[in-house]
XYZ file of C-alpha atoms in Angstrom:
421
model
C -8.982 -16.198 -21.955
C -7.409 -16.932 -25.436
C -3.879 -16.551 -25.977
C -4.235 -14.920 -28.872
C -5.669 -11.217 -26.980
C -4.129 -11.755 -24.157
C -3.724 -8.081 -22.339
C -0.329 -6.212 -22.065
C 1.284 -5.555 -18.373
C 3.169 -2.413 -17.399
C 6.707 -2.984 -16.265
C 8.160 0.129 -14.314
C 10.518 2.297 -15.501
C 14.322 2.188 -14.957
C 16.562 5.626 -15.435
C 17.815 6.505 -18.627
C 20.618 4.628 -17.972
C 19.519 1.081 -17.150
C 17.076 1.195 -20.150
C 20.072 1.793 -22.867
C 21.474 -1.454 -21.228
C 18.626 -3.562 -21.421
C 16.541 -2.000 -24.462
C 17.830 -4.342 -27.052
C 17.146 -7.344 -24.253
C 13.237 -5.715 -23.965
C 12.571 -5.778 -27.388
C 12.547 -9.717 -27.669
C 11.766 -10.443 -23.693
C 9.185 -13.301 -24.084
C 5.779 -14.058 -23.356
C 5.412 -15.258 -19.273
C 2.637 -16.567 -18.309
C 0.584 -15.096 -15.583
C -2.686 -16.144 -13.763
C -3.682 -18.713 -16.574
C -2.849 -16.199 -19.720
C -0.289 -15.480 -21.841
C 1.169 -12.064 -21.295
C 3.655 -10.078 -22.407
C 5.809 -7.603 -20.447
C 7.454 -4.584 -22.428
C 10.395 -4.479 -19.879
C 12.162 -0.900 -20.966
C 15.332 -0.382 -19.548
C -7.139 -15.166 -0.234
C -10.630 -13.707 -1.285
C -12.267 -10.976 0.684
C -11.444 -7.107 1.376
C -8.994 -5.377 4.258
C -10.638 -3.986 6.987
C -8.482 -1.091 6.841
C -9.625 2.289 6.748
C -13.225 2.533 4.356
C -15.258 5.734 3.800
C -19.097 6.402 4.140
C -21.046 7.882 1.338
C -21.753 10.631 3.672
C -18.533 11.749 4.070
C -18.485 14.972 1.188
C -18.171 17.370 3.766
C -15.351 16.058 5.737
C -11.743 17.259 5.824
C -9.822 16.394 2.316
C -12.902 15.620 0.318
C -14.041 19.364 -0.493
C -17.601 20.261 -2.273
C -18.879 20.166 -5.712
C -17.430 21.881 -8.458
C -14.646 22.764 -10.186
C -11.392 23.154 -8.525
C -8.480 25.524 -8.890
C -5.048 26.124 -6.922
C -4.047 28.789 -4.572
C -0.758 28.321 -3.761
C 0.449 25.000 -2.508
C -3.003 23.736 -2.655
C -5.644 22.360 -4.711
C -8.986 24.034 -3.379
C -12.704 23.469 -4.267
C -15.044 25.701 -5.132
C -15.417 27.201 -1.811
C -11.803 27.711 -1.389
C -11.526 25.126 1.128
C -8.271 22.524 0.661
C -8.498 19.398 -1.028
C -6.473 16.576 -1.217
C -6.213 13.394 -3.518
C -5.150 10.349 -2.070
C -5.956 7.662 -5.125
C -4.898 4.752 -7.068
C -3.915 4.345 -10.491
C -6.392 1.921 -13.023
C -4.491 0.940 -16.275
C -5.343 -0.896 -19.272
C -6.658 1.348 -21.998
C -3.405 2.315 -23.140
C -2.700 -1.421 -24.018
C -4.100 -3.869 -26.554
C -7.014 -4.682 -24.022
C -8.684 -0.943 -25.024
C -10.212 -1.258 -21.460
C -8.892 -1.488 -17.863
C -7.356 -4.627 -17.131
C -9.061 -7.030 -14.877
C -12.385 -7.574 -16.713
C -11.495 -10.723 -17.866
C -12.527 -11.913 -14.506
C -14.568 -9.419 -12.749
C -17.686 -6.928 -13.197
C -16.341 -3.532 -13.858
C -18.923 -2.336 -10.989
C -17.797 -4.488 -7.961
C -14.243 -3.193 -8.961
C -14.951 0.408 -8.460
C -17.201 -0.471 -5.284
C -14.117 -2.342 -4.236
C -11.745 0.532 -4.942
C -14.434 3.009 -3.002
C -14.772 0.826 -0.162
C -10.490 1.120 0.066
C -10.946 4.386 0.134
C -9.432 5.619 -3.089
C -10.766 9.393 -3.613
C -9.405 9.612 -6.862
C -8.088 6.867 -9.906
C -5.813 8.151 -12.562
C -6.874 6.524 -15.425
C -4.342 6.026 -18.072
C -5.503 5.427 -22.054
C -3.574 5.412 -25.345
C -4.681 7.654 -27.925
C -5.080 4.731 -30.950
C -7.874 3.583 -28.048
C -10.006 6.869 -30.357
C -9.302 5.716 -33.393
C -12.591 3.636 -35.339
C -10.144 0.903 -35.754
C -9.920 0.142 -32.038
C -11.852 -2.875 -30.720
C -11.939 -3.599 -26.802
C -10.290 -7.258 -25.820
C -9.780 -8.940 -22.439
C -13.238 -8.790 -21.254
C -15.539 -11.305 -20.449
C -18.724 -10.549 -21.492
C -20.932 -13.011 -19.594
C -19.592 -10.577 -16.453
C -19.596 -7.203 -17.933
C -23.065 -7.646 -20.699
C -23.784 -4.277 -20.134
C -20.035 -3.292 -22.397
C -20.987 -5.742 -25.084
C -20.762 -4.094 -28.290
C -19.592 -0.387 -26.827
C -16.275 1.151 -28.206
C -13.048 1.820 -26.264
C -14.243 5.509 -26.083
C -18.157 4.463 -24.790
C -16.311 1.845 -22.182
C -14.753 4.534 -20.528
C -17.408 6.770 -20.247
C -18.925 3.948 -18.053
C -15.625 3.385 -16.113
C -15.560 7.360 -15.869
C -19.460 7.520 -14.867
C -19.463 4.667 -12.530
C -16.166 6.180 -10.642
C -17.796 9.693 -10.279
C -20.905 8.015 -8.799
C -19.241 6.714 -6.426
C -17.256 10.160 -5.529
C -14.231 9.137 -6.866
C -12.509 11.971 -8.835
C -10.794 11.062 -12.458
C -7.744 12.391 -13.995
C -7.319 11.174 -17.227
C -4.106 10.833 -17.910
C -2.261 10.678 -21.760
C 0.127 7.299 -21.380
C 1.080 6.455 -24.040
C 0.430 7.315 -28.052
C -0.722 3.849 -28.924
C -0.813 0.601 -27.322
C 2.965 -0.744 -28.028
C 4.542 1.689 -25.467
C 5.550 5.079 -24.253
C 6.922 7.736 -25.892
C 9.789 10.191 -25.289
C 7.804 13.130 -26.247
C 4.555 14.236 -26.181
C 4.049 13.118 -29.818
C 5.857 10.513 -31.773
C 5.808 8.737 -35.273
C 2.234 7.258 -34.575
C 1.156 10.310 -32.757
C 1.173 13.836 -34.326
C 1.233 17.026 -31.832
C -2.330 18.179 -33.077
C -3.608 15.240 -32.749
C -2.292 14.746 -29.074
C -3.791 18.531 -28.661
C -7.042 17.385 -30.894
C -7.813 14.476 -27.928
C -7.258 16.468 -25.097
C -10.063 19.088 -26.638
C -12.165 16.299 -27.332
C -11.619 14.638 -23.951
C -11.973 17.885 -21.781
C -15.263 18.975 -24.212
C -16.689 15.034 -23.359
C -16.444 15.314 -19.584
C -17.091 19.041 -19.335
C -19.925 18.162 -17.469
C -19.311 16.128 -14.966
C -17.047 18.290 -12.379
C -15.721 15.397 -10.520
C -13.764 14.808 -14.125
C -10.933 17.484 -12.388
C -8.194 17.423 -15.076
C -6.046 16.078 -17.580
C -1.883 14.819 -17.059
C -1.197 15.988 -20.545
C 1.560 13.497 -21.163
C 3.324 10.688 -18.732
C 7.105 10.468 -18.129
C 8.656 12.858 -20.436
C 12.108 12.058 -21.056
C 15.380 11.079 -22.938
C 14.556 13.968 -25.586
C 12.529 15.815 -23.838
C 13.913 19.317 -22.246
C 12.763 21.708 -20.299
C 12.107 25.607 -20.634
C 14.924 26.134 -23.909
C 12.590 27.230 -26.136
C 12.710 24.398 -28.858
C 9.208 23.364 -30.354
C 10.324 19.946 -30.867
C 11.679 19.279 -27.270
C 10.715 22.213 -24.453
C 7.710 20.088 -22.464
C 7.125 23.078 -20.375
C 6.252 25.294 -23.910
C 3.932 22.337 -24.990
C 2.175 21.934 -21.581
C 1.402 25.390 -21.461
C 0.199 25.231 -25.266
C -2.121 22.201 -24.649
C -3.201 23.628 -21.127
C -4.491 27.030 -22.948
C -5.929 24.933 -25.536
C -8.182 22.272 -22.999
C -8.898 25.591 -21.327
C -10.000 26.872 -24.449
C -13.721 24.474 -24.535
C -13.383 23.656 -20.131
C -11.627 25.977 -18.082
C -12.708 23.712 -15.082
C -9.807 21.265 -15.532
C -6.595 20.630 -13.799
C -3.985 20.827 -15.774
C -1.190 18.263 -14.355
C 2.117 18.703 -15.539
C 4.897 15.963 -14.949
C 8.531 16.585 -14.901
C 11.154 15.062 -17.073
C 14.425 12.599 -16.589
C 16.635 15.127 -15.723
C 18.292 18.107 -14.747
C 21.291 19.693 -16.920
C 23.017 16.652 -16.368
C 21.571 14.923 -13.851
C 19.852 11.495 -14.255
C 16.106 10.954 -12.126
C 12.926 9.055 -12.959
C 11.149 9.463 -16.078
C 8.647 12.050 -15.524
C 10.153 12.768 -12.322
C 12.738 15.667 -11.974
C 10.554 19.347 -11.771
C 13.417 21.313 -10.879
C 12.947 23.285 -13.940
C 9.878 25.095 -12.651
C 12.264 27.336 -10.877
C 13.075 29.298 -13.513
C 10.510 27.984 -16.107
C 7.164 27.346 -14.735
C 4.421 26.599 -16.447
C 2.181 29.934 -16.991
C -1.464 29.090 -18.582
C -4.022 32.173 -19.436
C -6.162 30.233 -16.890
C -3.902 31.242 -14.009
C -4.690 29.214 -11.266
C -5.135 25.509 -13.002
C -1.467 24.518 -12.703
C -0.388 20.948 -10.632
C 2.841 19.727 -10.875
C 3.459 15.928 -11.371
C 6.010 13.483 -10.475
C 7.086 9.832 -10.333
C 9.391 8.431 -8.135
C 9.942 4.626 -7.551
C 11.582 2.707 -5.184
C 14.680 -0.095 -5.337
C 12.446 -2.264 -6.214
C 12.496 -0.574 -9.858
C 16.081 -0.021 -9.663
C 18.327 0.299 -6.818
C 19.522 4.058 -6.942
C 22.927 4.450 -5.526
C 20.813 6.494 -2.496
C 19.133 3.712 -1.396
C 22.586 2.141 -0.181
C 23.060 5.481 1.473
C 24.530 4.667 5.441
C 21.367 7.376 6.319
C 18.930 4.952 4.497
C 16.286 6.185 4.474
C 16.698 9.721 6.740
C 18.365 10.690 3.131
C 15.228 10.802 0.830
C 13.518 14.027 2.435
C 16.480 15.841 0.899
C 16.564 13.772 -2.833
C 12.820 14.566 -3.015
C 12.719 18.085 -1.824
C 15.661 18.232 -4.330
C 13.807 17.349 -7.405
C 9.745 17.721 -6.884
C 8.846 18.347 -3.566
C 10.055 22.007 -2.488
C 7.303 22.833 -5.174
C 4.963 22.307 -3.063
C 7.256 23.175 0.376
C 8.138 26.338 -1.097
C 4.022 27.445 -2.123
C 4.790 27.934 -5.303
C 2.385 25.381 -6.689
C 0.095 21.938 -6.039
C 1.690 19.086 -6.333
C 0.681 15.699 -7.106
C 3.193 12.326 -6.713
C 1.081 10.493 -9.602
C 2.720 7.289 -9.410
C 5.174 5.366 -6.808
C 4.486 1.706 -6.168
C 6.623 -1.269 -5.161
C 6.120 -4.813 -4.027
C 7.448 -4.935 -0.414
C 5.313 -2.817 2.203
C 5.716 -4.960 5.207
C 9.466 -5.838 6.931
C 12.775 -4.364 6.351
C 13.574 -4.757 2.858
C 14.649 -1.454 1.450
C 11.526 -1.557 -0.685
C 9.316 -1.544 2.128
C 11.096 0.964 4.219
C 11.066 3.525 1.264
C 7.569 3.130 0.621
C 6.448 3.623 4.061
C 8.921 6.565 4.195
C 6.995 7.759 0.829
C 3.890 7.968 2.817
C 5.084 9.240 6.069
C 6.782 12.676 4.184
C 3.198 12.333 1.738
C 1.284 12.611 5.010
C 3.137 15.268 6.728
C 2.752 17.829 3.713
C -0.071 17.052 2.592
C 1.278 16.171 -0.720
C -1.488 14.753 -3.351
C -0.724 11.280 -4.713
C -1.928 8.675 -7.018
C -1.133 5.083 -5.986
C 0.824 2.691 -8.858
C -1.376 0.616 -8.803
C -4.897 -1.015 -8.524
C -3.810 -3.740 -10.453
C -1.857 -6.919 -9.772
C -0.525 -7.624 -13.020
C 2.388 -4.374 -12.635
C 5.767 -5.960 -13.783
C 7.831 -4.768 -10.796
C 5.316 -3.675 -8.377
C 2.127 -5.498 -8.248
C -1.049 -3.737 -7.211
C -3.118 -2.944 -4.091
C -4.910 -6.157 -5.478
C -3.407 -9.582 -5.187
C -2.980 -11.797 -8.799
C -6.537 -13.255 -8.111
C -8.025 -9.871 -9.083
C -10.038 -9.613 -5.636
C -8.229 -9.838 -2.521
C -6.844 -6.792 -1.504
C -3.139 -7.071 -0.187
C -3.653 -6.069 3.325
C 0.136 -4.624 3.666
C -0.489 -2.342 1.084
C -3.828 -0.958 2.231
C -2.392 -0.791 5.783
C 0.233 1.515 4.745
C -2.268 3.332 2.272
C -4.331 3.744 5.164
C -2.286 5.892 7.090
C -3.011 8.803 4.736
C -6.298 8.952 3.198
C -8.840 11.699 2.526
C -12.640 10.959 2.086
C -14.501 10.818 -1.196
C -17.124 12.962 -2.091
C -20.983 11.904 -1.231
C -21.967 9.095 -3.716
C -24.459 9.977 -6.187
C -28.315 8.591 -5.779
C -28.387 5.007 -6.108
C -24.524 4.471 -5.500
């Protein structure tokens, strides 16, 4: 692939705290090169598939995958349209929010055999992140080789992930789209930024949610990802209060498709307390999120791993009997407590397999994930993730077998494929 369009990578994000440190550092990092391209990392702060756990086509009717139609929330639950429980156990796809304009990988592989791989894992859901300058007429997909992928020759960002968005659905994998960041360069604080007005932000979510309005296995939008450093929560101030701009954006998507999900995230922190971008939701206690559209509401977070940074609590003595408490703390007594779905949208790391503290948190993750049937989208499907690789290895097809062996352990089915998938 040239050098010249080489694709961006996602490196994890650090607390507040480590990024002041090392922001200046991140701003010049330079290029590394990775499986034969140049790529560059915005550092803030064996061939053949697992036989792990796959699912059938004919699986729509088993426990977890729920029937057709929109869904809504009763409680602690996301429910179909029968009012019967469903739960997402998925994977995260990035790439359009960088320079590429189209999920990363396609430089080397057919954007079909990587969603038949991901269905055959047993993903029921990809969160599928984009960048908003991906809509502009300016925006020309990069990173794809064409003599594998003919059929995206010539097709905008926009048209490339309808197909992405089609060709997952077909297969019964759900989509949440999910608003990462407000152009290609990086994330933002808030919800808008100097590239990125508020009404437009609001404009592409109407857009999006009238686009996919259609298709009901398109269940919802995560209106922004990892709110933080200016970001508040429930204090009333236009410019700041993510909970008042949720609710407006929610109302507004609701407005053209009152089908969606409307996913919420949390922020950095709580009064003074430091957590994961997009990760601390004790606000909703006093502040939830309220939409006209009652019963749309799931709560977001992200929590990483030592691997990301090494949080004074994973040097605990109780390591890791302690987390329960830290996560029940700051996202999970949402969900505990019934007062709304809740969906761990990213967590990732390296290290699944052994005793490294990476590996025991992660399989701790899952073990507490399992037990309450909390919904969760996997960081990530791809390899090229600074500090956590992917559920694929750097080749861009073998599947790392530790991974999907922990992954296994808590999985729901997909819905039935669609004819000819």
């Amino acid at each position: 692939m040239d050098q010249n369009n080489a694709p961006t990578t996602e490196t994890k994000r650090a607390p507040r705290s480590q990024r002041l440190r090392f922001g200046i550092a991140a701003a010049v990092v330079a290029a590394a090169a990775v499986g034969g391209t140049v790529t560059a990392f915005a550092v803030n702060n064996s061939d053949g598939q697992s036989a792990t756990t796959t699912t059938t086509t004919t699986a729509a009717k088993a426990s977890g995958a729920g029937a057709e139609g929109p869904l809504s929330t009763k409680k602690g639950d996301i429910v179909d349209s029968d009012g019967k429980k469903v739960v997402l156990t998925g994977v995260n796809w990035f790439g359009f929010e960088t320079g590429t304009y189209a999920p990363h990988g396609l430089w080397t592989r057919n954007w079909e055999s990587m969603l038949d791989q991901m269905a055959k894992q047993g993903f029921n859901t990809m969160r599928l992140p984009y960048a908003n300058d991906m809509f502009k007429s300016s925006a020309k997909p990069d990173g794809i080789d064409y003599h594998k992928n003919p059929d995206l020759k010539g097709l905008t960002p926009q048209q490339i992930m309808d197909k992405i968005v089609k060709g997952a659905t077909d297969r019964g994998i759900r989509v949440i789209l999910d608003q990462h960041r407000p152009d290609q360069y990086g994330q933002s604080e808030l919800w808008y930024s100097q590239s990125l007005s508020e009404k437009q932000w609001m404009d592409d979510w109407v857009k999006l949610a009238k686009r996919y309005k259609n298709n009901d296995r398109v269940i919802g939008a995560d209106l922004h990802n990892e709110p933080r450093g200016q970001a508040t929560w429930g204090d009333g101030n236009p410019k700041t209060d993510w909970q008042l701009a949720a609710t407006k954006a929610g109302n507004a998507i609701h407005k053209v498709n009152k089908n969606w999900l409307i996913f919420v995230e949390g922020t950095d922190r709580h009064k003074n307390e430091q957590f994961w971008w997009g990760g601390d939701l004790q606000g909703v206690k006093k502040h939830p999120v309220k939409l006209n559209e009652s019963n749309k509401v799931v709560y977001s977070a992200h929590d990483y791993g030592p691997g990301v940074y090494n949080q004074n609590w994973f040097m605990a003595k109780d390591f890791p009997k302690n987390m329960p408490a830290i996560w029940e703390k700051h996202w999970a007594y949402i969900k505990k407590q019934n007062i709304a779905p809740l969906l761990l949208g990213e967590f990732g790391g390296k290290k699944t397999a052994g005793k490294s503290s990476e590996a025991v948190w992660q399989n701790a993750l899952m073990d507490y994930l399992k037990k309450h049937q909390i919904s969760y989208t996997y960081w990530t499907w791809n390899p090229d993730s600074g500090d956590t690789g992917g559920v694929l290895k750097n080749d861009w097809k073998t599947i790392d077998k530790n991974k999907m062996k922990m992954l296994a352990k808590y999985q729901t089915p997909l819905l039935e494929a669609k004819k000819g998938k």
